[in-house]
Coordinates of C-alpha atoms and ligand atoms in Angstrom, one line a residue:
X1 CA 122.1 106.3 106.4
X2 CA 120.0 103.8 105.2
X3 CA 121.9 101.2 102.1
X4 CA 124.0 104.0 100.3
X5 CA 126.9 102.9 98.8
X6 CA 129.9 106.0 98.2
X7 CA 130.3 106.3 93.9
X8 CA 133.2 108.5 92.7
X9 CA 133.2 109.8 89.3
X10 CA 135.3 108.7 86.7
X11 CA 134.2 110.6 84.1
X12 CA 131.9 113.4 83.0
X13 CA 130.9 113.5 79.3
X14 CA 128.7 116.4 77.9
X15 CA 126.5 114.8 75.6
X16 CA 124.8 118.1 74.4
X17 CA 124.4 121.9 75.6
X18 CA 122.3 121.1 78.8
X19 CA 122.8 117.4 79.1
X20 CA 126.0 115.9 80.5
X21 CA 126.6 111.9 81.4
X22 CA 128.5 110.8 84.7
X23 CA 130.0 107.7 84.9
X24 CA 130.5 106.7 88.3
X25 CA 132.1 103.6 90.1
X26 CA 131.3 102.0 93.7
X27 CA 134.6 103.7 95.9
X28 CA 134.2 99.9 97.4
X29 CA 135.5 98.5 94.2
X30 CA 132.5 96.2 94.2
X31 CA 130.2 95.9 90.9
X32 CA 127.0 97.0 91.1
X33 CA 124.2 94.7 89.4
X34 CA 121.7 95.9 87.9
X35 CA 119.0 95.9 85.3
X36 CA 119.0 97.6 81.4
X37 CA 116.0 100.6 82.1
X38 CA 116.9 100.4 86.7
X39 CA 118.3 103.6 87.7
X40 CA 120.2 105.1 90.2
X41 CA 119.3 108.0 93.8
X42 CA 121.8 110.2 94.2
X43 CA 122.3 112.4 97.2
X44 CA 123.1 116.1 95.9
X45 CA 124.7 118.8 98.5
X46 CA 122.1 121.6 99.1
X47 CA 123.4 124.6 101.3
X48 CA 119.5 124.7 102.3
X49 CA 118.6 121.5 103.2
X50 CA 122.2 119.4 103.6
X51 CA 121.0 117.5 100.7
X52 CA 118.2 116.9 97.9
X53 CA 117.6 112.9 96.5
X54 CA 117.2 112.7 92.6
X55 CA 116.6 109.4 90.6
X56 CA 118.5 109.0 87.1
X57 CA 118.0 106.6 85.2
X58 CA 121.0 104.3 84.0
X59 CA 121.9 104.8 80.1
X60 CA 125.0 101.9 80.2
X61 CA 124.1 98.7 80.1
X62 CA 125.2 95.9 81.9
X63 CA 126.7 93.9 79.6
X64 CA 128.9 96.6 78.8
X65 CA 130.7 95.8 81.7
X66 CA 132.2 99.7 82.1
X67 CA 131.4 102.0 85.2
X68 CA 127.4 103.3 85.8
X69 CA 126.7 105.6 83.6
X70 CA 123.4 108.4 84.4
X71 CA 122.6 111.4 81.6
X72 CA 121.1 114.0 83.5
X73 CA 119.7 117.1 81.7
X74 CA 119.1 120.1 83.0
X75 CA 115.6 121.1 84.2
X76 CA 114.5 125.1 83.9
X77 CA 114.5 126.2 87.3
X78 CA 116.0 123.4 88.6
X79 CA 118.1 122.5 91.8
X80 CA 119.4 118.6 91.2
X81 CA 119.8 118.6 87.6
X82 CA 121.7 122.0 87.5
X83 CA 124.0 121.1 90.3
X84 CA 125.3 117.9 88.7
X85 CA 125.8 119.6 85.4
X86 CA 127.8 122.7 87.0
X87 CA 129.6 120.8 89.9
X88 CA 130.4 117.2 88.6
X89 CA 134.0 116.6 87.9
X90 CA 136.2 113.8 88.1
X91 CA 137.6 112.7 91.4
X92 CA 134.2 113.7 93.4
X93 CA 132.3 111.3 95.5
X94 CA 128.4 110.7 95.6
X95 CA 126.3 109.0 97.5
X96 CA 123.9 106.6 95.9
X97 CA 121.0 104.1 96.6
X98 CA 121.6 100.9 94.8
X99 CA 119.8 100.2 91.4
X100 CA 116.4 100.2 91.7
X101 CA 113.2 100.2 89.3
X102 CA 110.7 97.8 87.4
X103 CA 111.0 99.8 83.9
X104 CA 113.3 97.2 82.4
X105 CA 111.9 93.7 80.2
X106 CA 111.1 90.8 81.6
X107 CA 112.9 89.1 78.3
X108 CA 116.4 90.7 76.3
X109 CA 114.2 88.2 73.3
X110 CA 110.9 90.1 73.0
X111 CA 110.1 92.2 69.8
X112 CA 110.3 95.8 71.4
X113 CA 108.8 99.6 70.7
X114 CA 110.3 102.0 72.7
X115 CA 109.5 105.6 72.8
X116 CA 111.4 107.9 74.6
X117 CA 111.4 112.0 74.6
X118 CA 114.2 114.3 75.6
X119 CA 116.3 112.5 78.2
X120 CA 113.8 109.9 78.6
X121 CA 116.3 107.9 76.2
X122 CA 118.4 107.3 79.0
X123 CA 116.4 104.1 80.4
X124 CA 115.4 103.4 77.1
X125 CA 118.9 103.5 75.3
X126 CA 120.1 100.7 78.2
X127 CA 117.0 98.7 77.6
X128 CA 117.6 98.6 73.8
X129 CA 121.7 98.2 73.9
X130 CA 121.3 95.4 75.9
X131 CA 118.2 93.5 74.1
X132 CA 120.5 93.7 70.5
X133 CA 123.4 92.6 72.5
X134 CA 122.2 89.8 74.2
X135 CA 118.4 89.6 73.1
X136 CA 117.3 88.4 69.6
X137 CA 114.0 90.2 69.2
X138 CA 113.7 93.2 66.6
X139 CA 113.9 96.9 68.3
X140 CA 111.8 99.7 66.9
X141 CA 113.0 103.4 68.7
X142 CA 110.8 106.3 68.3
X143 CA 112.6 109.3 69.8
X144 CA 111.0 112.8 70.3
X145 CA 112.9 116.0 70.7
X146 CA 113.1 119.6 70.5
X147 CA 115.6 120.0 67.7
X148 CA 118.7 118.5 66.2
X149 CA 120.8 119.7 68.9
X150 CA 119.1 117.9 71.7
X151 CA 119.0 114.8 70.8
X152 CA 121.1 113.0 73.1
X153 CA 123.1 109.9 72.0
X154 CA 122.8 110.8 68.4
X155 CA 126.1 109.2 67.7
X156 CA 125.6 106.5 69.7
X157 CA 122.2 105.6 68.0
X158 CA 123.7 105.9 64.5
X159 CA 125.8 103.1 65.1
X160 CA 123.9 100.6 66.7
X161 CA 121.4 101.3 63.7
X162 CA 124.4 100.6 61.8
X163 CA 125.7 97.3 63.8
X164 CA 121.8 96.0 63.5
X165 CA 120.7 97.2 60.1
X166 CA 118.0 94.0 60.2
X167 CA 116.7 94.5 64.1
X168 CA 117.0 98.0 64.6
X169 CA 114.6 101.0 63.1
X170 CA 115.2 104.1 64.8
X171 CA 112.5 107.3 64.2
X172 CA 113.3 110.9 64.9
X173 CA 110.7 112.8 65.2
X174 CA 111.9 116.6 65.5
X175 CA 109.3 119.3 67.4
X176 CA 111.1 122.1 65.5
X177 CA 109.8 120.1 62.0
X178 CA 107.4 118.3 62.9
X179 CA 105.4 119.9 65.9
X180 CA 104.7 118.3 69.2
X181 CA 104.1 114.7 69.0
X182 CA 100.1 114.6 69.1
X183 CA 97.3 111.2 69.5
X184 CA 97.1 111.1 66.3
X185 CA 100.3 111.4 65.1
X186 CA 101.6 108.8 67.8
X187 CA 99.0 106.5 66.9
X188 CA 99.7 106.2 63.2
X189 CA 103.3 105.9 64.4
X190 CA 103.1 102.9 66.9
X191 CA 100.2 101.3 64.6
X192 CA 102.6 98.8 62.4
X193 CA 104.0 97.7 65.7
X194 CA 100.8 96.7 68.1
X195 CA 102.6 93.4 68.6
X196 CA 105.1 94.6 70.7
X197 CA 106.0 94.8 74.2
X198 CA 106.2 98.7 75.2
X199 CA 108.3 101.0 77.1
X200 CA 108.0 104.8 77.3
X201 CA 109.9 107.1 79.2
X202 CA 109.5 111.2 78.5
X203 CA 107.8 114.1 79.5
X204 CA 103.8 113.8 81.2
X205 CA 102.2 114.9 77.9
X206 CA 104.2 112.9 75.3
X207 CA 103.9 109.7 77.7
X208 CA 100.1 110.2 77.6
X209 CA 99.8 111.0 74.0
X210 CA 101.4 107.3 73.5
X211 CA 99.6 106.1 76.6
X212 CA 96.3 107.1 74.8
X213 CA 97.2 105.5 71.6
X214 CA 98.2 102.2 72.7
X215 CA 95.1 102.3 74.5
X216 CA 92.8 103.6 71.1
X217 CA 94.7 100.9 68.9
X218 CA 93.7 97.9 71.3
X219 CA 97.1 97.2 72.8
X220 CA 97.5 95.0 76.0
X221 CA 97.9 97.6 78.3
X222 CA 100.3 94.9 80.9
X223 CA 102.4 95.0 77.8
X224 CA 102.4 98.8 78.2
X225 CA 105.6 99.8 80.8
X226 CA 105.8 103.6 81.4
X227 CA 108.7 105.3 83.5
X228 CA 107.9 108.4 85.4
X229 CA 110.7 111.4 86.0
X230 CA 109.5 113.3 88.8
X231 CA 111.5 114.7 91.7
X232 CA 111.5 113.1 95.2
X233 CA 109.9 114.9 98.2
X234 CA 111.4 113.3 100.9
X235 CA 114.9 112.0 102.2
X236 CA 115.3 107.8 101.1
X237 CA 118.8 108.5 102.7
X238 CA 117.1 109.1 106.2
X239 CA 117.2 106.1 109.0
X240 CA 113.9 104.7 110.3
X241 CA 113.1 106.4 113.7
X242 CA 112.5 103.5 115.5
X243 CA 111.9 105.4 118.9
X244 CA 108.0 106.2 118.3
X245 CA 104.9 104.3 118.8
X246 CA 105.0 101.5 116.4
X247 CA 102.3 99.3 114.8
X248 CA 103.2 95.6 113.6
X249 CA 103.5 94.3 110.1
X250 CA 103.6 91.0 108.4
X251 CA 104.9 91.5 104.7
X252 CA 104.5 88.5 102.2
X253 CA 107.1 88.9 99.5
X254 CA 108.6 86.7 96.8
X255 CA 107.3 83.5 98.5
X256 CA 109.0 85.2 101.4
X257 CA 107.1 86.1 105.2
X258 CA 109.0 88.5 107.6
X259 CA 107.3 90.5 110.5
X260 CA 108.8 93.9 111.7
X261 CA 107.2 96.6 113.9
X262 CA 106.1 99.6 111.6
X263 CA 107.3 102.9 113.2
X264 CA 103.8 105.4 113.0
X265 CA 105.6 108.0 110.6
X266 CA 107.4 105.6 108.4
X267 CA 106.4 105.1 104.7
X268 CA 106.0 101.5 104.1
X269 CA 108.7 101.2 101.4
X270 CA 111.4 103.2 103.5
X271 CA 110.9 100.5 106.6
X272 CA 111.2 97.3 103.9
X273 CA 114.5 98.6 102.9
X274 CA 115.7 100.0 105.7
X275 CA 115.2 96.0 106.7
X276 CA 116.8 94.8 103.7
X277 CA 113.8 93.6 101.9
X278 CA 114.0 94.4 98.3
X279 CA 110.3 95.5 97.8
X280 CA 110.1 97.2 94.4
X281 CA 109.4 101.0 93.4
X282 CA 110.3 103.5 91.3
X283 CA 109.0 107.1 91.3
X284 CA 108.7 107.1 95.6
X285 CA 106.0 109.9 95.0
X286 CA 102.2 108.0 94.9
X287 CA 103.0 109.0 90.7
X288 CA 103.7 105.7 90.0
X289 CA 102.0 102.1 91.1
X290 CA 105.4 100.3 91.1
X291 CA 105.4 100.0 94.7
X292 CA 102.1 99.0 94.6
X293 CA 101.2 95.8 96.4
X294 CA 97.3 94.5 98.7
X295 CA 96.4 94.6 102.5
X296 CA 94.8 92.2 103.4
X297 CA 94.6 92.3 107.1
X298 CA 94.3 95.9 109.2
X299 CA 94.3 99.4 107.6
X300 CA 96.7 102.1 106.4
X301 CA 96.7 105.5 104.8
X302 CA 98.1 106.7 102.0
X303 CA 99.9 110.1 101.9
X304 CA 99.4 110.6 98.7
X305 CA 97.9 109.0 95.4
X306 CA 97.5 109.9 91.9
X307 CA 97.3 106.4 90.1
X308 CA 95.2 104.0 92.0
X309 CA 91.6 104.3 91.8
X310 CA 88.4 104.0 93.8
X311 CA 88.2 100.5 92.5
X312 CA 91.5 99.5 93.3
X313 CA 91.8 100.8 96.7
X314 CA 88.5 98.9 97.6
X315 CA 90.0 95.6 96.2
X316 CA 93.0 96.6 99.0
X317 CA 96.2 97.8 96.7
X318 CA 97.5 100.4 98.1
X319 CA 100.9 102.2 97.4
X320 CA 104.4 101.1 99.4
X321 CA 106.0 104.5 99.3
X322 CA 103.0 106.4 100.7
X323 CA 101.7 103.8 103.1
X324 CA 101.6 104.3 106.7
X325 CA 99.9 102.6 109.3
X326 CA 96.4 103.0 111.1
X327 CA 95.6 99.6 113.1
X328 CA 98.0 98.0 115.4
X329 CA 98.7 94.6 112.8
X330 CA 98.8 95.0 109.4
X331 CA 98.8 91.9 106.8
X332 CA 100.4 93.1 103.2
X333 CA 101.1 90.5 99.9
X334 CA 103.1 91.3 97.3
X335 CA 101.9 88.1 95.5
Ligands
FAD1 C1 112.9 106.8 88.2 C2 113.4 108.2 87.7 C3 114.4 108.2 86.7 C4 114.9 109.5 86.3 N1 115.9 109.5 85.3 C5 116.3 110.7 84.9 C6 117.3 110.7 83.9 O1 117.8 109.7 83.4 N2 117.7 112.0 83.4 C7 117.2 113.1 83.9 O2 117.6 114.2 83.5 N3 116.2 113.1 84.8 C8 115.8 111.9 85.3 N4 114.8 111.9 86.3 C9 114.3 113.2 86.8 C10 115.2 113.7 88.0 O3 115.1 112.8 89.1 C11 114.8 115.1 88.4 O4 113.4 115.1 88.7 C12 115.1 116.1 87.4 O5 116.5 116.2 87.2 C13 114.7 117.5 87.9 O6 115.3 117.7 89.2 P1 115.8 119.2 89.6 O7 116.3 119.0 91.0 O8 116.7 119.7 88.6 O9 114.5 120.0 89.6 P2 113.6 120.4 90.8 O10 114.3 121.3 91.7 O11 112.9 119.2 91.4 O12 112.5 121.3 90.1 C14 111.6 120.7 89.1 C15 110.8 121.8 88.5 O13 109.9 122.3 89.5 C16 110.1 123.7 89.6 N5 110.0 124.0 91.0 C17 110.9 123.7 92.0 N6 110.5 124.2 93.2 C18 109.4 124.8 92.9 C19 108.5 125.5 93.8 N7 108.7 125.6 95.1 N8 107.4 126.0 93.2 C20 107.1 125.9 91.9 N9 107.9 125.3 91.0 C21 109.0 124.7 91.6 C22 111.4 124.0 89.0 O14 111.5 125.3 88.5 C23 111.5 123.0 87.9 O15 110.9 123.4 86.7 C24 114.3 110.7 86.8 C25 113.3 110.6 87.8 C26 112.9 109.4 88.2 C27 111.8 109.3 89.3

């Protein structure tokens, strides 16, 4: 198995009627670093398949110095979410990859609007713990949800606002008084705070509703950070097959140039860290352009894409976790 690391649960906390936290420590004894916003892939038993991989996104934060702590909520329908929420208890053991994920600030200082829906918070609530803790920039949360009951972290929230009366202004909005979030209500929302470096995690339509209104009120859209929740495809647990025809690849990271040969039907992204190279990503689904990164010798294909366009692909970006090889030598920079 490629990089997991064993976590046992230490605790399971039900945070509200169809969302429950796990916190979770490396059976190793090591500490896991990590990032406020990085999250964690867990491997969940499946009678069907052996096992299905699902992201979740870390709510603790670092400084805290306590065991990993992920907030899953259950999806309608289901298979990853429901299984944690019905099966975790403490004592068990899960496999993991390590934290991973560029949705987290380059600065703990920056002035910060977050916006997070349903249990979206849970990237969002480690970013902001950890920039009032040990940043010094002012925090603006707006935080969407169904009703009352499920808003996760309620408490939690209350007293941070408390703790950082003069930093901290936190903004419920309620679908069951207010409606769904629209443009135009999200844009008169975020408008006093255009200054400020974004992050939104949530549901497809409320991330572009505030997508769209950064974009209508003018706002650097590198200063925009968005965080996808979608549900992996494939197995990031699997080895590399090494035994198959391989093409060869020279990979320019982080000042950093390593050559390995590029097994045919391996992903990119999968053969990096199967090597230990810690090339970055997030969603692993062509939904995201974290991975993303230029050839700029030789050719490869992408398996799948729904963010780069025309434009970019004819400049040479192309996406890491959907990236496999056409011509026998392949150049790719990450700079
Ligand atoms: C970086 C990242 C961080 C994340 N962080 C969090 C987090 O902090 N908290 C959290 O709760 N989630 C988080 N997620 C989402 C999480 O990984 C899962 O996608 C989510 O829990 C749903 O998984 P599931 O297995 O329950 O649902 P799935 O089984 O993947 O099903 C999802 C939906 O598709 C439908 N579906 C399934 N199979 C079919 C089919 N064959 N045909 C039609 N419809 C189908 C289901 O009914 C359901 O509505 C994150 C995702 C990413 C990528």
């Amino acid at each position: 198995m490629s990089g997991a690391i064993t976590l046992r649960v230490v605790g399971v906390v039900a945070e509200t009627h169809d969302a429950v936290s796990l916190e979770l420590v490396a059976e190793s004894g090591q500490r896991l670093p990590y990032r406020p916003g990085q999250f964690l892939t867990l491997r969940i038993p499946s009678a069907q398949t052996g096992s299905v991989a699902r992201s979740y996104s870390l709510s603790s934060g670092p400084h805290e110095g306590g065991p990993l702590k992920v907030t899953v909520k259950r999806t309608e329908g289901g298979y990853g979410s429901n299984w944690l929420c019905d099966n975790a208890v403490v004592g068990m053991t899960i496999d993991s990859l390590s934290p991973a994920g560029i949705f987290t600030p380059d600065s703990l200082d920056a002035d910060l609007l977050l916006l997070a829906a349903g249990s979206g918070i849970t990237p969002v609530l480690s970013i902001l713990k950890s920039a009032l803790a040990q940043g010094a920039g002012r925090c603006t949360l707006i935080y969407a949800n169904r009703d009352e009951n499920s808003v996760i972290f309620a408490d939690e929230l209350k007293s941070l606002t408390a703790a950082y009366p003069d930093r901290l202004v936190v903004l419920h909005w309620l679908e069951s008084v207010q409606g769904l979030p629209s443009v135009r209500t999200v844009t008169a929302l975020v408008a006093p705070w255009t200054d400020r470096e974004v992050f939104i995690c949530g549901p497809v339509p409320f991330m572009d509703a505030v997508v769209t209104a950064t974009g209508d009120l003018g706002m650097d859209r590198t200063r925009v950070h968005v965080e996808k929740f979608v549900s992996l495809s494939g197995d990031p647990f699997a080895e590399v097959d090494d035994t198959g025809d391989a093409a060869l690849v020279e990979v320019e990271l982080d000042g950093t140039t390593t050559e390995f040969a590029w097994p045919r039907n391996t992903v990119l992204l999968d053969l990096l860290l199967a090597r230990g190279v810690e090339a970055p990503y997030s969603c692993r689904e062509g939904a995201c352009s974290a991975c993303v990164c230029r050839v700029v010798d030789g050719e490869v294909k992408l398996l799948r894409n729904e963010v780069l366009e025309r434009e970019d692909l004819a400049d040479g970006y192309v996406l890491a976790c959907q990236a496999v090889p056409v011509t026998d030598t392949v150049r790719i920079t990450y700079e």
